[in-house]
Amino acid sequence: MEKPAPWLGNAKNTSEILKKYDFRVRKKFGQNFLVDSFVLDKIVAAADIGPEDAVLEIGPGIGTLTQYLASAAKEVICVEIDRSLERIQAETLAGWDNITVIWEDVLKLDLRALIEEHCPGGRIKVTANLPYYITTPILMNLLEQELPIQSITVMIQKEVAERIAAEPGNKNYGALTLAVQYYADAYLAANVPPNCFLPRPEVSSAVIRMDIKKDRIPVKDPEKMKKIIRAAFSQRRKTLVNCLRSAEELQITEEEAEAAVEKLGLPASVRGETLSLPQFAALSDILP
Ligand code: SAM
């Protein structure tokens, strides 16, 4: 399809459209619009969007990333909380026949029903420049519901992206890394500075891609493993044994913790931050 006017993704057209509609950016909704076409192309490329793909975009805003996604994909379903953007989108997304916008809070929506309606039998690709104030709830909601999703490619705070993609032993490695990595393989695709947005966010950003795993790590009780992981990172300076025995939600004695760590072939002084996901799964299966 020919690019409709105004084509967004640059500071000039974005400020003009905001001015034209006298739109005051709402900080409480994390509204930082992308104004760099290179970054927008990069997101579409990192998400590997092609003409057969259905895309779920969270937070289309004034429709910037939506235009780029709709140029590449078969269909784009958007979920946006701020209905006051509707009059802007009526102009910026006019003429596109492959875009549907649902005006809802993404955390309250039945995403399974939405995906099944628009992408029956298939697996949708989630792509977004996320509102940073709810990055983790949105990601965990997408992952834990085990929705028919192929991948999630999102712009988030750089610091959160580094935590998600961290390796064991790295200072950023923690409960969030493992919570995401249980469901997906994560890769950092790009670093993005604040000047690529209008208004500029206070933090640096990064694009991260998460490919949903077809086969998860085998573990008898995934909920128990999650509790163990939470406990292991609750006090980073303590040893794993100390963290486990002092976690109220686990009810594990020091002897049981020591025996399990020894059975894994690890020293008694080991800290949680050095264990990989398969090691946490093994620990979970050994502990009572
Ligand atoms: N996609 C646009 C872009 O890249 O320029 C805007 C991205 S902006 C960082 C985040 C968008 O998410 C805003 O449009 C905001 O209104 C929307 N948003 C915030 N909270 C939301 C929620 N709970 N559900 C759906 N959309 C939300």
PDB file of C-alpha atoms and ligand atoms in Angstrom:
ATOM      1  CA  MET A   1       0.000   0.000   0.000  1.00  0.00           C
ATOM      2  CA  GLU A   2       1.199   3.526  -0.717  1.00  0.00           C
ATOM      3  CA  LYS A   3       2.333   5.435   2.358  1.00  0.00           C
ATOM      4  CA  PRO A   4      -0.572   7.649   3.476  1.00  0.00           C
ATOM      5  CA  ALA A   5       0.134  11.186   4.691  1.00  0.00           C
ATOM      6  CA  PRO A   6       1.250  12.065   7.285  1.00  0.00           C
ATOM      7  CA  TRP A   7       3.915   9.364   7.500  1.00  0.00           C
ATOM      8  CA  LEU A   8       5.053   9.329  11.133  1.00  0.00           C
ATOM      9  CA  GLY A   9       8.393   8.407  12.677  1.00  0.00           C
ATOM     10  CA  ASN A  10      10.067  11.790  12.472  1.00  0.00           C
ATOM     11  CA  ALA A  11      10.021  14.717  14.884  1.00  0.00           C
ATOM     12  CA  LYS A  12       8.527  17.201  12.404  1.00  0.00           C
ATOM     13  CA  ASN A  13       5.380  15.250  11.471  1.00  0.00           C
ATOM     14  CA  THR A  14       4.899  14.011  15.040  1.00  0.00           C
ATOM     15  CA  SER A  15       5.015  17.509  16.570  1.00  0.00           C
ATOM     16  CA  GLU A  16       2.771  18.857  13.815  1.00  0.00           C
ATOM     17  CA  ILE A  17       0.103  16.248  14.392  1.00  0.00           C
ATOM     18  CA  LEU A  18       0.228  16.686  18.193  1.00  0.00           C
ATOM     19  CA  LYS A  19      -0.099  20.450  17.724  1.00  0.00           C
ATOM     20  CA  LYS A  20      -2.881  20.175  15.172  1.00  0.00           C
ATOM     21  CA  TYR A  21      -5.037  18.203  17.627  1.00  0.00           C
ATOM     22  CA  ASP A  22      -3.780  20.157  20.651  1.00  0.00           C
ATOM     23  CA  PHE A  23      -2.839  16.811  22.191  1.00  0.00           C
ATOM     24  CA  ARG A  24      -1.143  16.947  25.591  1.00  0.00           C
ATOM     25  CA  VAL A  25       1.043  13.877  26.048  1.00  0.00           C
ATOM     26  CA  ARG A  26      -0.092  11.889  29.090  1.00  0.00           C
ATOM     27  CA  LYS A  27       2.852  10.919  31.248  1.00  0.00           C
ATOM     28  CA  LYS A  28       0.649   8.671  33.372  1.00  0.00           C
ATOM     29  CA  PHE A  29       0.172   6.416  30.313  1.00  0.00           C
ATOM     30  CA  GLY A  30       3.900   6.337  29.507  1.00  0.00           C
ATOM     31  CA  GLN A  31       3.401   8.217  26.234  1.00  0.00           C
ATOM     32  CA  ASN A  32       6.765   8.664  24.505  1.00  0.00           C
ATOM     33  CA  PHE A  33       6.281   8.551  20.757  1.00  0.00           C
ATOM     34  CA  LEU A  34       9.009   7.236  18.472  1.00  0.00           C
ATOM     35  CA  VAL A  35      10.427   9.839  16.084  1.00  0.00           C
ATOM     36  CA  ASP A  36      13.230   7.880  14.426  1.00  0.00           C
ATOM     37  CA  SER A  37      12.464   5.930  11.257  1.00  0.00           C
ATOM     38  CA  PHE A  38      15.700   3.939  11.561  1.00  0.00           C
ATOM     39  CA  VAL A  39      14.596   2.611  14.971  1.00  0.00           C
ATOM     40  CA  LEU A  40      11.091   1.856  13.689  1.00  0.00           C
ATOM     41  CA  ASP A  41      12.485  -0.126  10.747  1.00  0.00           C
ATOM     42  CA  LYS A  42      14.801  -1.890  13.170  1.00  0.00           C
ATOM     43  CA  ILE A  43      11.868  -3.000  15.377  1.00  0.00           C
ATOM     44  CA  VAL A  44       9.988  -4.400  12.355  1.00  0.00           C
ATOM     45  CA  ALA A  45      13.161  -6.203  11.192  1.00  0.00           C
ATOM     46  CA  ALA A  46      13.964  -7.541  14.685  1.00  0.00           C
ATOM     47  CA  ALA A  47      10.397  -8.867  14.987  1.00  0.00           C
ATOM     48  CA  ASP A  48      10.823 -10.488  11.568  1.00  0.00           C
ATOM     49  CA  ILE A  49       7.406  -9.314  10.389  1.00  0.00           C
ATOM     50  CA  GLY A  50       6.369 -10.594   6.968  1.00  0.00           C
ATOM     51  CA  PRO A  51       3.259 -10.455   4.756  1.00  0.00           C
ATOM     52  CA  GLU A  52       1.763 -13.594   6.307  1.00  0.00           C
ATOM     53  CA  ASP A  53       2.040 -12.358   9.891  1.00  0.00           C
ATOM     54  CA  ALA A  54      -0.643 -11.195  12.302  1.00  0.00           C
ATOM     55  CA  VAL A  55       0.730  -8.708  14.822  1.00  0.00           C
ATOM     56  CA  LEU A  56      -0.558  -7.624  18.217  1.00  0.00           C
ATOM     57  CA  GLU A  57       0.613  -4.098  19.012  1.00  0.00           C
ATOM     58  CA  ILE A  58       0.244  -2.839  22.580  1.00  0.00           C
ATOM     59  CA  GLY A  59      -0.106   0.938  22.872  1.00  0.00           C
ATOM     60  CA  PRO A  60      -0.230   2.262  19.282  1.00  0.00           C
ATOM     61  CA  GLY A  61      -0.386   5.865  20.526  1.00  0.00           C
ATOM     62  CA  ILE A  62      -0.721   8.196  17.536  1.00  0.00           C
ATOM     63  CA  GLY A  63      -0.087   5.224  15.233  1.00  0.00           C
ATOM     64  CA  THR A  64       3.643   5.590  14.562  1.00  0.00           C
ATOM     65  CA  LEU A  65       4.870   2.000  14.881  1.00  0.00           C
ATOM     66  CA  THR A  66       1.438   0.867  13.642  1.00  0.00           C
ATOM     67  CA  GLN A  67       2.119   2.406  10.206  1.00  0.00           C
ATOM     68  CA  TYR A  68       5.424   0.539   9.919  1.00  0.00           C
ATOM     69  CA  LEU A  69       3.901  -2.744  11.125  1.00  0.00           C
ATOM     70  CA  ALA A  70       0.879  -2.462   8.842  1.00  0.00           C
ATOM     71  CA  SER A  71       3.190  -1.885   5.850  1.00  0.00           C
ATOM     72  CA  ALA A  72       4.938  -5.184   6.548  1.00  0.00           C
ATOM     73  CA  ALA A  73       2.272  -7.469   8.073  1.00  0.00           C
ATOM     74  CA  LYS A  74      -0.957  -9.043   6.945  1.00  0.00           C
ATOM     75  CA  GLU A  75      -2.903  -7.711   9.910  1.00  0.00           C
ATOM     76  CA  VAL A  76      -2.239  -5.535  12.960  1.00  0.00           C
ATOM     77  CA  ILE A  77      -4.443  -5.672  16.051  1.00  0.00           C
ATOM     78  CA  CYS A  78      -3.784  -2.805  18.457  1.00  0.00           C
ATOM     79  CA  VAL A  79      -4.798  -2.340  22.077  1.00  0.00           C
ATOM     80  CA  GLU A  80      -4.732   1.236  23.347  1.00  0.00           C
ATOM     81  CA  ILE A  81      -5.996   2.557  26.695  1.00  0.00           C
ATOM     82  CA  ASP A  82      -6.213   6.256  25.831  1.00  0.00           C
ATOM     83  CA  ARG A  83      -9.341   6.916  23.809  1.00  0.00           C
ATOM     84  CA  SER A  84      -8.433  10.574  23.369  1.00  0.00           C
ATOM     85  CA  LEU A  85      -5.983   9.379  20.677  1.00  0.00           C
ATOM     86  CA  GLU A  86      -8.854   8.156  18.513  1.00  0.00           C
ATOM     87  CA  ARG A  87      -9.294  11.454  16.632  1.00  0.00           C
ATOM     88  CA  ILE A  88      -5.557  11.520  15.795  1.00  0.00           C
ATOM     89  CA  GLN A  89      -5.538   7.916  14.621  1.00  0.00           C
ATOM     90  CA  ALA A  90      -8.583   8.723  12.451  1.00  0.00           C
ATOM     91  CA  GLU A  91      -6.113  10.780  10.396  1.00  0.00           C
ATOM     92  CA  THR A  92      -2.816   8.906  10.818  1.00  0.00           C
ATOM     93  CA  LEU A  93      -4.269   5.430  10.251  1.00  0.00           C
ATOM     94  CA  ALA A  94      -6.854   6.434   7.625  1.00  0.00           C
ATOM     95  CA  GLY A  95      -6.821   4.302   4.502  1.00  0.00           C
ATOM     96  CA  TRP A  96      -5.317   1.205   6.095  1.00  0.00           C
ATOM     97  CA  ASP A  97      -7.597  -1.820   5.807  1.00  0.00           C
ATOM     98  CA  ASN A  98      -5.437  -4.186   7.880  1.00  0.00           C
ATOM     99  CA  ILE A  99      -5.487  -2.342  11.244  1.00  0.00           C
ATOM    100  CA  THR A 100      -7.976  -2.911  14.078  1.00  0.00           C
ATOM    101  CA  VAL A 101      -7.794  -0.856  17.283  1.00  0.00           C
ATOM    102  CA  ILE A 102      -9.336  -2.088  20.532  1.00  0.00           C
ATOM    103  CA  TRP A 103      -9.730   0.721  23.091  1.00  0.00           C
ATOM    104  CA  GLU A 104      -8.972  -1.117  26.334  1.00  0.00           C
ATOM    105  CA  ASP A 105      -6.460  -1.575  29.122  1.00  0.00           C
ATOM    106  CA  VAL A 106      -4.243  -4.421  27.883  1.00  0.00           C
ATOM    107  CA  LEU A 107      -3.948  -5.772  31.431  1.00  0.00           C
ATOM    108  CA  LYS A 108      -7.745  -6.199  31.646  1.00  0.00           C
ATOM    109  CA  LEU A 109      -8.424  -7.572  28.197  1.00  0.00           C
ATOM    110  CA  ASP A 110      -9.074 -11.238  27.387  1.00  0.00           C
ATOM    111  CA  LEU A 111      -6.049 -11.553  25.093  1.00  0.00           C
ATOM    112  CA  ARG A 112      -6.635 -15.233  24.337  1.00  0.00           C
ATOM    113  CA  ALA A 113     -10.088 -14.475  22.920  1.00  0.00           C
ATOM    114  CA  LEU A 114      -8.703 -11.487  20.985  1.00  0.00           C
ATOM    115  CA  ILE A 115      -5.861 -13.504  19.438  1.00  0.00           C
ATOM    116  CA  GLU A 116      -8.116 -16.432  18.597  1.00  0.00           C
ATOM    117  CA  GLU A 117     -10.588 -14.106  16.901  1.00  0.00           C
ATOM    118  CA  HIS A 118      -7.970 -12.427  14.695  1.00  0.00           C
ATOM    119  CA  CYS A 119      -5.432 -15.191  14.232  1.00  0.00           C
ATOM    120  CA  PRO A 120      -7.399 -18.466  14.465  1.00  0.00           C
ATOM    121  CA  GLY A 121      -5.164 -21.505  14.733  1.00  0.00           C
ATOM    122  CA  GLY A 122      -2.052 -19.384  14.184  1.00  0.00           C
ATOM    123  CA  ARG A 123       0.524 -17.816  16.443  1.00  0.00           C
ATOM    124  CA  ILE A 124       0.602 -14.054  16.603  1.00  0.00           C
ATOM    125  CA  LYS A 125       3.724 -11.864  16.923  1.00  0.00           C
ATOM    126  CA  VAL A 126       3.564  -9.224  19.665  1.00  0.00           C
ATOM    127  CA  THR A 127       5.397  -6.013  18.822  1.00  0.00           C
ATOM    128  CA  ALA A 128       5.325  -2.744  20.758  1.00  0.00           C
ATOM    129  CA  ASN A 129       6.970   0.312  22.155  1.00  0.00           C
ATOM    130  CA  LEU A 130       5.668  -0.502  25.635  1.00  0.00           C
ATOM    131  CA  PRO A 131       4.445   1.943  28.270  1.00  0.00           C
ATOM    132  CA  TYR A 132       7.357   1.671  30.732  1.00  0.00           C
ATOM    133  CA  TYR A 133       5.301   2.038  33.923  1.00  0.00           C
ATOM    134  CA  ILE A 134       3.820  -1.439  33.344  1.00  0.00           C
ATOM    135  CA  THR A 135       6.562  -3.228  31.388  1.00  0.00           C
ATOM    136  CA  THR A 136       6.917  -6.202  33.727  1.00  0.00           C
ATOM    137  CA  PRO A 137       3.180  -6.833  34.337  1.00  0.00           C
ATOM    138  CA  ILE A 138       2.533  -6.738  30.571  1.00  0.00           C
ATOM    139  CA  LEU A 139       5.386  -9.137  29.785  1.00  0.00           C
ATOM    140  CA  MET A 140       4.567 -11.571  32.588  1.00  0.00           C
ATOM    141  CA  ASN A 141       0.893 -11.460  31.657  1.00  0.00           C
ATOM    142  CA  LEU A 142       1.732 -12.356  28.031  1.00  0.00           C
ATOM    143  CA  LEU A 143       4.101 -15.140  29.074  1.00  0.00           C
ATOM    144  CA  GLU A 144       2.313 -16.742  32.008  1.00  0.00           C
ATOM    145  CA  GLN A 145      -1.047 -17.041  30.241  1.00  0.00           C
ATOM    146  CA  GLU A 146       0.647 -19.275  27.655  1.00  0.00           C
ATOM    147  CA  LEU A 147      -1.107 -17.494  24.809  1.00  0.00           C
ATOM    148  CA  PRO A 148      -0.681 -18.591  21.177  1.00  0.00           C
ATOM    149  CA  ILE A 149       2.212 -16.183  20.630  1.00  0.00           C
ATOM    150  CA  GLN A 150       5.256 -16.796  18.433  1.00  0.00           C
ATOM    151  CA  SER A 151       7.462 -13.989  19.696  1.00  0.00           C
ATOM    152  CA  ILE A 152       7.435 -10.724  21.636  1.00  0.00           C
ATOM    153  CA  THR A 153       9.588  -7.870  20.295  1.00  0.00           C
ATOM    154  CA  VAL A 154       9.360  -4.760  22.419  1.00  0.00           C
ATOM    155  CA  MET A 155      11.001  -1.479  23.267  1.00  0.00           C
ATOM    156  CA  ILE A 156      11.499  -1.322  27.026  1.00  0.00           C
ATOM    157  CA  GLN A 157      13.826   0.375  29.522  1.00  0.00           C
ATOM    158  CA  LYS A 158      17.422  -0.661  28.780  1.00  0.00           C
ATOM    159  CA  GLU A 159      17.931  -1.653  32.398  1.00  0.00           C
ATOM    160  CA  VAL A 160      14.978  -4.084  32.291  1.00  0.00           C
ATOM    161  CA  ALA A 161      16.107  -5.478  28.909  1.00  0.00           C
ATOM    162  CA  GLU A 162      19.551  -6.165  30.364  1.00  0.00           C
ATOM    163  CA  ARG A 163      17.994  -7.965  33.320  1.00  0.00           C
ATOM    164  CA  ILE A 164      15.886 -10.140  31.035  1.00  0.00           C
ATOM    165  CA  ALA A 165      18.766 -11.122  28.715  1.00  0.00           C
ATOM    166  CA  ALA A 166      21.422 -11.554  31.455  1.00  0.00           C
ATOM    167  CA  GLU A 167      23.614 -14.643  31.837  1.00  0.00           C
ATOM    168  CA  PRO A 168      24.211 -16.417  35.188  1.00  0.00           C
ATOM    169  CA  GLY A 169      26.827 -14.627  37.316  1.00  0.00           C
ATOM    170  CA  ASN A 170      26.138 -11.239  35.680  1.00  0.00           C
ATOM    171  CA  LYS A 171      25.051  -8.456  38.079  1.00  0.00           C
ATOM    172  CA  ASN A 172      21.776  -8.082  36.139  1.00  0.00           C
ATOM    173  CA  TYR A 173      20.911 -11.784  36.407  1.00  0.00           C
ATOM    174  CA  GLY A 174      17.979 -12.380  38.726  1.00  0.00           C
ATOM    175  CA  ALA A 175      14.413 -13.539  39.293  1.00  0.00           C
ATOM    176  CA  LEU A 176      13.106 -11.573  36.261  1.00  0.00           C
ATOM    177  CA  THR A 177      15.737 -13.168  33.970  1.00  0.00           C
ATOM    178  CA  LEU A 178      14.635 -16.636  35.005  1.00  0.00           C
ATOM    179  CA  ALA A 179      10.906 -15.820  35.033  1.00  0.00           C
ATOM    180  CA  VAL A 180      11.152 -14.744  31.369  1.00  0.00           C
ATOM    181  CA  GLN A 181      13.675 -17.394  30.314  1.00  0.00           C
ATOM    182  CA  TYR A 182      11.412 -20.160  31.595  1.00  0.00           C
ATOM    183  CA  TYR A 183       9.001 -19.218  28.796  1.00  0.00           C
ATOM    184  CA  ALA A 184      11.225 -17.643  26.140  1.00  0.00           C
ATOM    185  CA  ASP A 185      14.688 -17.232  24.634  1.00  0.00           C
ATOM    186  CA  ALA A 186      15.604 -13.554  24.899  1.00  0.00           C
ATOM    187  CA  TYR A 187      17.966 -11.473  22.717  1.00  0.00           C
ATOM    188  CA  LEU A 188      18.859  -7.785  22.873  1.00  0.00           C
ATOM    189  CA  ALA A 189      18.263  -6.404  19.373  1.00  0.00           C
ATOM    190  CA  ALA A 190      19.189  -2.714  19.738  1.00  0.00           C
ATOM    191  CA  ASN A 191      19.984   0.053  22.187  1.00  0.00           C
ATOM    192  CA  VAL A 192      17.924   3.199  21.709  1.00  0.00           C
ATOM    193  CA  PRO A 193      18.810   6.603  23.194  1.00  0.00           C
ATOM    194  CA  PRO A 194      16.193   9.034  24.636  1.00  0.00           C
ATOM    195  CA  ASN A 195      16.444  11.410  21.642  1.00  0.00           C
ATOM    196  CA  CYS A 196      14.581   8.889  19.458  1.00  0.00           C
ATOM    197  CA  PHE A 197      11.340   9.712  21.317  1.00  0.00           C
ATOM    198  CA  LEU A 198       9.050  12.697  21.743  1.00  0.00           C
ATOM    199  CA  PRO A 199       8.931  13.600  24.576  1.00  0.00           C
ATOM    200  CA  ARG A 200      12.275  12.133  25.626  1.00  0.00           C
ATOM    201  CA  PRO A 201      12.026   9.505  28.378  1.00  0.00           C
ATOM    202  CA  GLU A 202      14.274   9.871  31.425  1.00  0.00           C
ATOM    203  CA  VAL A 203      15.896   6.484  30.809  1.00  0.00           C
ATOM    204  CA  SER A 204      17.699   4.749  27.965  1.00  0.00           C
ATOM    205  CA  SER A 205      15.789   2.108  26.049  1.00  0.00           C
ATOM    206  CA  ALA A 206      16.416  -1.150  24.232  1.00  0.00           C
ATOM    207  CA  VAL A 207      14.602  -3.433  21.836  1.00  0.00           C
ATOM    208  CA  ILE A 208      14.405  -6.996  23.076  1.00  0.00           C
ATOM    209  CA  ARG A 209      13.066 -10.028  21.253  1.00  0.00           C
ATOM    210  CA  MET A 210      11.693 -13.024  23.114  1.00  0.00           C
ATOM    211  CA  ASP A 211      10.988 -16.214  21.146  1.00  0.00           C
ATOM    212  CA  ILE A 212       8.457 -18.364  22.957  1.00  0.00           C
ATOM    213  CA  LYS A 213       9.927 -21.790  23.728  1.00  0.00           C
ATOM    214  CA  LYS A 214       8.100 -24.770  22.284  1.00  0.00           C
ATOM    215  CA  ASP A 215       9.628 -27.081  24.891  1.00  0.00           C
ATOM    216  CA  ARG A 216      10.028 -25.762  28.382  1.00  0.00           C
ATOM    217  CA  ILE A 217      12.576 -27.056  30.827  1.00  0.00           C
ATOM    218  CA  PRO A 218      11.116 -30.169  32.481  1.00  0.00           C
ATOM    219  CA  VAL A 219      10.372 -29.585  36.168  1.00  0.00           C
ATOM    220  CA  LYS A 220       7.888 -31.446  38.379  1.00  0.00           C
ATOM    221  CA  ASP A 221       6.339 -28.363  39.990  1.00  0.00           C
ATOM    222  CA  PRO A 222       6.968 -25.081  38.114  1.00  0.00           C
ATOM    223  CA  GLU A 223       5.274 -23.022  40.848  1.00  0.00           C
ATOM    224  CA  LYS A 224       7.614 -24.472  43.476  1.00  0.00           C
ATOM    225  CA  MET A 225      10.615 -23.670  41.250  1.00  0.00           C
ATOM    226  CA  LYS A 226       9.411 -20.067  40.928  1.00  0.00           C
ATOM    227  CA  LYS A 227       9.261 -19.791  44.747  1.00  0.00           C
ATOM    228  CA  ILE A 228      12.797 -21.189  44.998  1.00  0.00           C
ATOM    229  CA  ILE A 229      14.047 -18.665  42.425  1.00  0.00           C
ATOM    230  CA  ARG A 230      12.351 -15.789  44.302  1.00  0.00           C
ATOM    231  CA  ALA A 231      13.956 -16.989  47.538  1.00  0.00           C
ATOM    232  CA  ALA A 232      17.396 -17.417  45.942  1.00  0.00           C
ATOM    233  CA  PHE A 233      17.471 -13.763  44.850  1.00  0.00           C
ATOM    234  CA  SER A 234      15.734 -12.299  47.918  1.00  0.00           C
ATOM    235  CA  GLN A 235      19.075 -11.422  49.556  1.00  0.00           C
ATOM    236  CA  ARG A 236      21.848 -11.312  46.990  1.00  0.00           C
ATOM    237  CA  ARG A 237      24.685 -11.293  49.524  1.00  0.00           C
ATOM    238  CA  LYS A 238      23.553 -14.469  51.254  1.00  0.00           C
ATOM    239  CA  THR A 239      24.388 -17.989  50.164  1.00  0.00           C
ATOM    240  CA  LEU A 240      21.738 -20.055  48.408  1.00  0.00           C
ATOM    241  CA  VAL A 241      21.405 -22.297  51.478  1.00  0.00           C
ATOM    242  CA  ASN A 242      20.752 -19.297  53.732  1.00  0.00           C
ATOM    243  CA  CYS A 243      18.213 -17.826  51.328  1.00  0.00           C
ATOM    244  CA  LEU A 244      16.344 -21.132  51.052  1.00  0.00           C
ATOM    245  CA  ARG A 245      16.180 -21.822  54.776  1.00  0.00           C
ATOM    246  CA  SER A 246      14.953 -18.320  55.591  1.00  0.00           C
ATOM    247  CA  ALA A 247      12.210 -18.228  52.933  1.00  0.00           C
ATOM    248  CA  GLU A 248       8.884 -18.450  54.737  1.00  0.00           C
ATOM    249  CA  GLU A 249       6.947 -19.582  51.666  1.00  0.00           C
ATOM    250  CA  LEU A 250       9.216 -22.638  51.306  1.00  0.00           C
ATOM    251  CA  GLN A 251       9.504 -24.141  54.823  1.00  0.00           C
ATOM    252  CA  ILE A 252      12.900 -25.762  54.138  1.00  0.00           C
ATOM    253  CA  THR A 253      15.394 -26.615  56.890  1.00  0.00           C
ATOM    254  CA  GLU A 254      19.100 -25.800  56.684  1.00  0.00           C
ATOM    255  CA  GLU A 255      19.939 -29.530  56.486  1.00  0.00           C
ATOM    256  CA  GLU A 256      17.518 -30.078  53.596  1.00  0.00           C
ATOM    257  CA  ALA A 257      18.924 -27.076  51.731  1.00  0.00           C
ATOM    258  CA  GLU A 258      22.529 -28.203  52.280  1.00  0.00           C
ATOM    259  CA  ALA A 259      21.772 -31.763  51.178  1.00  0.00           C
ATOM    260  CA  ALA A 260      20.069 -30.569  47.970  1.00  0.00           C
ATOM    261  CA  VAL A 261      22.934 -28.205  47.064  1.00  0.00           C
ATOM    262  CA  GLU A 262      25.442 -31.005  47.672  1.00  0.00           C
ATOM    263  CA  LYS A 263      23.404 -33.411  45.537  1.00  0.00           C
ATOM    264  CA  LEU A 264      23.610 -30.896  42.696  1.00  0.00           C
ATOM    265  CA  GLY A 265      27.405 -31.033  43.018  1.00  0.00           C
ATOM    266  CA  LEU A 266      27.646 -27.400  44.138  1.00  0.00           C
ATOM    267  CA  PRO A 267      29.671 -25.995  47.063  1.00  0.00           C
ATOM    268  CA  ALA A 268      27.765 -25.082  50.252  1.00  0.00           C
ATOM    269  CA  SER A 269      28.855 -21.459  49.767  1.00  0.00           C
ATOM    270  CA  VAL A 270      27.226 -21.128  46.324  1.00  0.00           C
ATOM    271  CA  ARG A 271      25.047 -18.058  45.644  1.00  0.00           C
ATOM    272  CA  GLY A 272      21.784 -18.187  43.698  1.00  0.00           C
ATOM    273  CA  GLU A 273      23.061 -15.771  41.063  1.00  0.00           C
ATOM    274  CA  THR A 274      25.408 -18.396  39.610  1.00  0.00           C
ATOM    275  CA  LEU A 275      22.750 -21.071  38.983  1.00  0.00           C
ATOM    276  CA  SER A 276      21.276 -21.574  35.514  1.00  0.00           C
ATOM    277  CA  LEU A 277      17.595 -22.312  34.880  1.00  0.00           C
ATOM    278  CA  PRO A 278      18.246 -26.088  34.431  1.00  0.00           C
ATOM    279  CA  GLN A 279      20.064 -26.050  37.792  1.00  0.00           C
ATOM    280  CA  PHE A 280      17.102 -24.344  39.491  1.00  0.00           C
ATOM    281  CA  ALA A 281      14.802 -26.955  37.914  1.00  0.00           C
ATOM    282  CA  ALA A 282      17.007 -29.770  39.260  1.00  0.00           C
ATOM    283  CA  LEU A 283      17.144 -28.113  42.697  1.00  0.00           C
ATOM    284  CA  SER A 284      13.354 -27.827  42.737  1.00  0.00           C
ATOM    285  CA  ASP A 285      12.945 -31.527  41.943  1.00  0.00           C
ATOM    286  CA  ILE A 286      15.418 -32.506  44.698  1.00  0.00           C
ATOM    287  CA  LEU A 287      14.068 -30.286  47.509  1.00  0.00           C
ATOM    288  CA  PRO A 288      11.182 -31.653  49.591  1.00  0.00           C
TER     289      PRO A 288
HETATM  290  N1  SAM B   1       3.464   3.004  19.728  1.00  0.00           N
HETATM  291  C1  SAM B   1       3.642   4.431  19.914  1.00  0.00           C
HETATM  292  C2  SAM B   1       5.029   4.823  19.444  1.00  0.00           C
HETATM  293  O1  SAM B   1       5.872   3.926  19.360  1.00  0.00           O
HETATM  294  O2  SAM B   1       5.267   5.982  19.186  1.00  0.00           O
HETATM  295  C3  SAM B   1       3.377   4.848  21.354  1.00  0.00           C
HETATM  296  C4  SAM B   1       4.171   4.119  22.417  1.00  0.00           C
HETATM  297  S1  SAM B   1       4.037   4.835  24.034  1.00  0.00           S
HETATM  298  C5  SAM B   1       5.616   4.443  24.685  1.00  0.00           C
HETATM  299  C6  SAM B   1       3.016   3.698  24.946  1.00  0.00           C
HETATM  300  C7  SAM B   1       1.546   3.649  24.545  1.00  0.00           C
HETATM  301  O3  SAM B   1       0.872   2.699  25.397  1.00  0.00           O
HETATM  302  C8  SAM B   1       0.784   4.963  24.716  1.00  0.00           C
HETATM  303  O4  SAM B   1       0.030   5.224  23.549  1.00  0.00           O
HETATM  304  C9  SAM B   1      -0.141   4.724  25.916  1.00  0.00           C
HETATM  305  O5  SAM B   1      -1.334   5.474  25.878  1.00  0.00           O
HETATM  306  C10 SAM B   1      -0.398   3.201  25.783  1.00  0.00           C
HETATM  307  N2  SAM B   1      -0.796   2.551  27.061  1.00  0.00           N
HETATM  308  C11 SAM B   1      -0.433   2.886  28.319  1.00  0.00           C
HETATM  309  N3  SAM B   1      -0.978   2.041  29.213  1.00  0.00           N
HETATM  310  C12 SAM B   1      -1.703   1.144  28.503  1.00  0.00           C
HETATM  311  C13 SAM B   1      -2.510   0.021  28.872  1.00  0.00           C
HETATM  312  N4  SAM B   1      -2.657  -0.340  30.158  1.00  0.00           N
HETATM  313  N5  SAM B   1      -3.145  -0.673  27.895  1.00  0.00           N
HETATM  314  C14 SAM B   1      -2.977  -0.320  26.581  1.00  0.00           C
HETATM  315  N6  SAM B   1      -2.230   0.745  26.186  1.00  0.00           N
HETATM  316  C15 SAM B   1      -1.590   1.459  27.128  1.00  0.00           C
END
